[in-house]
Tab-separated table of C-alpha atoms in Angstrom:
chain	number	residue	atom	x	y	z
H	777	MET	CA	-0.692	24.023	-4.893
H	778	LYS	CA	-3.640	23.980	-2.554
H	779	PHE	CA	-5.728	21.865	-4.845
H	780	LEU	CA	-3.075	19.500	-4.774
H	781	ASP	CA	-2.700	19.600	-1.149
H	782	LYS	CA	-6.622	18.982	-0.954
H	783	LEU	CA	-6.349	15.860	-3.458
H	784	ASP	CA	-3.410	14.376	-1.262
H	785	LYS	CA	-5.441	14.709	1.606
H	786	SER	CA	-8.474	13.244	0.201
H	787	ILE	CA	-6.657	10.443	-1.370
H	788	LEU	CA	-4.905	9.694	2.174
H	789	LYS	CA	-8.306	9.407	3.705
H	790	ILE	CA	-9.534	7.248	1.120
H	791	GLU	CA	-6.606	4.839	1.568
H	792	GLU	CA	-7.361	4.625	5.270
H	793	PHE	CA	-10.825	4.106	4.741
H	794	ILE	CA	-10.115	1.206	2.170
H	795	LEU	CA	-7.618	-0.338	4.581
H	796	SER	CA	-9.926	-0.074	7.764
H	797	ALA	CA	-13.072	-1.167	6.104
H	798	SER	CA	-11.216	-4.247	4.211
H	799	ILE	CA	-9.813	-5.509	7.632
H	800	ILE	CA	-13.195	-5.105	9.392
H	801	VAL	CA	-14.717	-7.058	6.511
H	802	ILE	CA	-11.997	-9.725	6.626
H	803	ALA	CA	-12.428	-10.226	10.555
H	804	LEU	CA	-15.988	-10.137	10.325
H	805	MET	CA	-16.310	-12.502	7.691
H	806	VAL	CA	-13.807	-15.120	9.426
H	807	CYS	CA	-15.466	-14.723	12.970
H	808	ALA	CA	-19.058	-15.298	11.330
H	809	ASN	CA	-17.737	-18.288	9.545
H	810	VAL	CA	-16.133	-19.642	12.735
H	811	ILE	CA	-19.504	-19.078	14.675
H	812	SER	CA	-21.539	-20.491	11.882
H	813	ARG	CA	-19.669	-23.712	11.845
H	814	GLN	CA	-19.534	-24.194	15.473
H	815	PHE	CA	-23.219	-23.328	16.388
H	816	PHE	CA	-25.339	-24.167	13.251
H	817	GLY	CA	-22.837	-26.789	11.183
H	818	PRO	CA	-22.064	-25.540	7.783
H	819	SER	CA	-19.926	-22.835	6.836
H	820	ILE	CA	-20.926	-19.618	5.479
H	821	LEU	CA	-20.938	-20.285	1.684
H	822	PHE	CA	-19.861	-16.904	0.502
H	823	HIS	CA	-17.478	-16.032	3.067
H	824	ALA	CA	-14.130	-17.125	1.314
H	825	GLU	CA	-15.008	-15.238	-1.728
H	826	VAL	CA	-15.799	-11.801	0.361
H	827	ALA	CA	-12.745	-12.190	2.446
H	828	LYS	CA	-10.432	-12.476	-0.487
H	829	PHE	CA	-12.190	-9.621	-2.014
H	830	ALA	CA	-11.218	-7.720	0.902
H	831	VAL	CA	-7.768	-8.932	0.912
H	832	VAL	CA	-7.252	-8.068	-2.449
H	833	VAL	CA	-8.705	-4.516	-1.998
H	834	SER	CA	-6.543	-3.880	1.321
H	835	THR	CA	-3.411	-4.929	0.070
H	836	PHE	CA	-3.270	-3.275	-3.469
H	837	MET	CA	-5.500	-0.211	-3.225
H	838	GLY	CA	-4.857	0.603	0.736
H	839	GLY	CA	-1.633	-1.297	1.414
H	840	ILE	CA	1.079	-0.420	-1.337
H	841	SER	CA	0.506	3.297	-1.633
H	842	TYR	CA	-0.194	3.805	2.068
H	843	ALA	CA	2.947	2.244	3.223
H	844	ALA	CA	5.044	4.129	0.734
H	845	ARG	CA	3.556	7.407	1.790
H	846	LYS	CA	4.231	6.770	5.613
H	847	GLY	CA	7.578	5.052	5.196
H	848	ARG	CA	5.948	1.680	6.401
H	849	HIS	CA	7.001	-0.464	3.769
H	850	ILE	CA	9.550	-3.454	4.202
H	851	SER	CA	12.996	-2.639	3.932
H	852	MET	CA	16.537	-4.132	4.161
H	853	SER	CA	17.944	-1.459	6.066
H	854	ALA	CA	21.348	-3.286	7.292
H	855	ILE	CA	23.473	-1.359	4.789
H	856	TYR	CA	21.527	1.630	4.274
H	857	ASP	CA	21.337	2.287	8.195
H	858	VAL	CA	25.228	2.433	8.264
H	859	VAL	CA	26.268	4.265	4.916
H	860	PRO	CA	27.272	7.959	5.114
H	861	TRP	CA	24.492	10.655	4.649
H	862	ARG	CA	25.580	11.317	1.122
H	863	LEU	CA	25.275	8.008	0.049
H	864	ARG	CA	21.955	7.527	2.260
H	865	LYS	CA	20.847	10.487	0.152
H	866	ALA	CA	21.518	8.880	-3.121
H	867	MET	CA	19.947	5.652	-2.424
H	868	SER	CA	17.032	7.460	-1.074
H	869	ILE	CA	16.809	8.760	-4.820
H	870	ILE	CA	17.522	5.548	-6.543
H	871	ILE	CA	15.563	3.021	-4.735
H	872	PRO	CA	12.307	4.819	-5.237
H	873	LEU	CA	13.220	5.414	-8.714
H	874	PHE	CA	13.230	1.645	-9.518
H	875	THR	CA	10.497	0.735	-7.148
H	876	SER	CA	8.251	2.948	-9.189
H	877	ILE	CA	9.278	1.630	-12.280
H	878	ILE	CA	8.783	-1.977	-10.820
H	879	LEU	CA	5.315	-1.030	-9.929
H	880	PHE	CA	4.501	0.698	-13.078
H	881	ALA	CA	5.707	-2.377	-14.948
H	882	LEU	CA	3.837	-4.661	-12.469
H	883	ALA	CA	0.491	-2.738	-13.331
H	884	TYR	CA	1.037	-2.949	-17.064
H	885	ILE	CA	1.173	-6.771	-16.549
H	886	SER	CA	-1.509	-7.020	-14.223
H	887	ILE	CA	-3.902	-4.754	-16.760
H	888	ASP	CA	-2.986	-7.641	-19.205
H	889	TYR	CA	-4.118	-10.307	-16.721
H	890	VAL	CA	-7.320	-8.482	-15.640
H	891	THR	CA	-8.041	-8.114	-19.597
H	892	GLY	CA	-7.718	-12.093	-19.941
H	893	VAL	CA	-9.960	-12.637	-16.948
H	894	TYR	CA	-12.346	-10.169	-18.493
H	895	GLU	CA	-12.395	-11.975	-21.758
H	896	ARG	CA	-12.978	-15.190	-20.228
H	897	GLY	CA	-15.845	-13.885	-18.301
H	898	THR	CA	-15.248	-16.056	-15.118
H	899	THR	CA	-17.425	-15.141	-11.977
H	900	THR	CA	-17.092	-16.193	-8.420
H	901	THR	CA	-18.770	-19.626	-7.642
H	902	ASN	CA	-21.194	-18.769	-4.853
H	903	LEU	CA	-21.929	-14.863	-5.510
H	904	GLY	CA	-21.633	-14.800	-9.286
H	905	ILE	CA	-19.507	-11.646	-9.232
H	906	PRO	CA	-17.336	-11.175	-12.536
H	907	LEU	CA	-13.727	-11.973	-11.107
H	908	TYR	CA	-12.586	-8.915	-13.246
H	909	ILE	CA	-13.956	-6.564	-10.878
H	910	MET	CA	-12.044	-7.781	-8.017
H	911	TYR	CA	-8.825	-8.102	-9.981
H	912	LEU	CA	-9.302	-4.482	-11.160
H	913	PHE	CA	-7.936	-3.126	-7.761
H	914	ILE	CA	-4.510	-4.829	-8.305
H	915	PRO	CA	-3.339	-2.533	-11.335
H	916	LEU	CA	-4.995	0.488	-9.755
H	917	GLY	CA	-2.979	-0.450	-6.392
H	918	PHE	CA	0.142	-0.714	-8.523
H	919	ILE	CA	-0.355	2.454	-10.149
H	920	MET	CA	-1.163	4.424	-6.885
H	921	GLY	CA	1.815	2.733	-5.326
H	922	GLY	CA	3.872	3.804	-8.319
H	923	ILE	CA	3.043	7.403	-8.114
H	924	GLN	CA	3.565	7.334	-4.321
H	925	TYR	CA	7.178	6.241	-4.800
H	926	LEU	CA	7.378	8.864	-7.590
H	927	ARG	CA	6.386	11.520	-5.040
H	928	ASN	CA	9.148	10.045	-2.484
H	929	LEU	CA	11.628	10.264	-5.301
H	930	ILE	CA	10.880	13.900	-5.799
H	931	MET	CA	10.673	14.826	-2.078
H	932	ASN	CA	14.604	13.304	-1.750
H	933	ILE	CA	15.539	15.447	-4.856
H	934	VAL	CA	13.926	18.609	-3.588
H	935	LYS	CA	14.194	18.386	0.244
H	936	LYS	CA	17.767	18.557	1.845
H	937	GLU	CA	16.753	15.752	4.268
H	938	VAL	CA	16.310	11.983	3.796
H	939	TYR	CA	12.622	10.827	3.501
H	940	ILE	CA	11.501	7.104	3.514
H	941	GLY	CA	8.080	8.247	2.640
H	942	THR	CA	6.485	11.612	1.552
H	943	ASP	CA	4.953	12.005	5.275
H	944	ALA	CA	8.026	10.229	6.686
H	945	LEU	CA	11.607	11.399	7.421
H	946	ASP	CA	14.223	9.010	7.628
H	947	TYR	CA	14.616	7.559	11.041
H	948	ASN	CA	18.526	8.219	11.149
H	949	ASP	CA	17.600	11.893	10.574
H	950	VAL	CA	15.339	12.316	13.681
H	951	LYS	CA	16.848	13.307	16.924
H	952	PRO	CA	16.029	10.998	19.684
H	953	GLU	CA	14.236	13.180	21.893
H	954	ASP	CA	11.740	13.998	18.726
H	955	ARG	CA	10.795	10.628	18.027
H	956	ASP	CA	7.367	9.364	18.913
H	957	MET	CA	7.115	6.223	21.071
H	958	GLU	CA	5.472	4.548	18.153
H	959	ASP	CA	8.801	5.060	16.158
H	960	GLU	CA	10.584	3.583	19.046
H	961	ILE	CA	9.285	0.263	18.678
H	962	HIS	CA	9.955	-1.817	15.625
H	963	VAL	CA	9.147	-5.188	15.420
């Protein structure tokens, strides 16, 4: 179990690094392009390609799995919040099950897509990087997200409480005095 805990923490750190680095790259590329156009005239030729690559990486490699782990994914909770605890518990098992199935199906479909891009041999216009390299992050992200939702499913089967993420107890199960200030602010 210690090995799995260390592996899990390592994966979390990698996800956090990928998310942070990708967002920084996006910001730098957009700002540099604005400065380039404002003061020097032309745009940076490769800025859109690098920014697109960073968006794909942050969305699929970092975003899906990290949001599932932390319980920060988008959810429609109007019904979920008002149902009795037993029904919420059942929903906390059913929803991650179906979500993981969908993510694994999307991974399968995206692998087929990446294979097609690889076979066509298409590259980016300015940098000449094979597009399949960028698109490899899509099935990897779906697989990581599917695994994370399976972990959420297992957490809700094994634990008595309701979890919306492996690291996040359901908001309805946390006593108001135990909530962080961050959890109080929902937009």
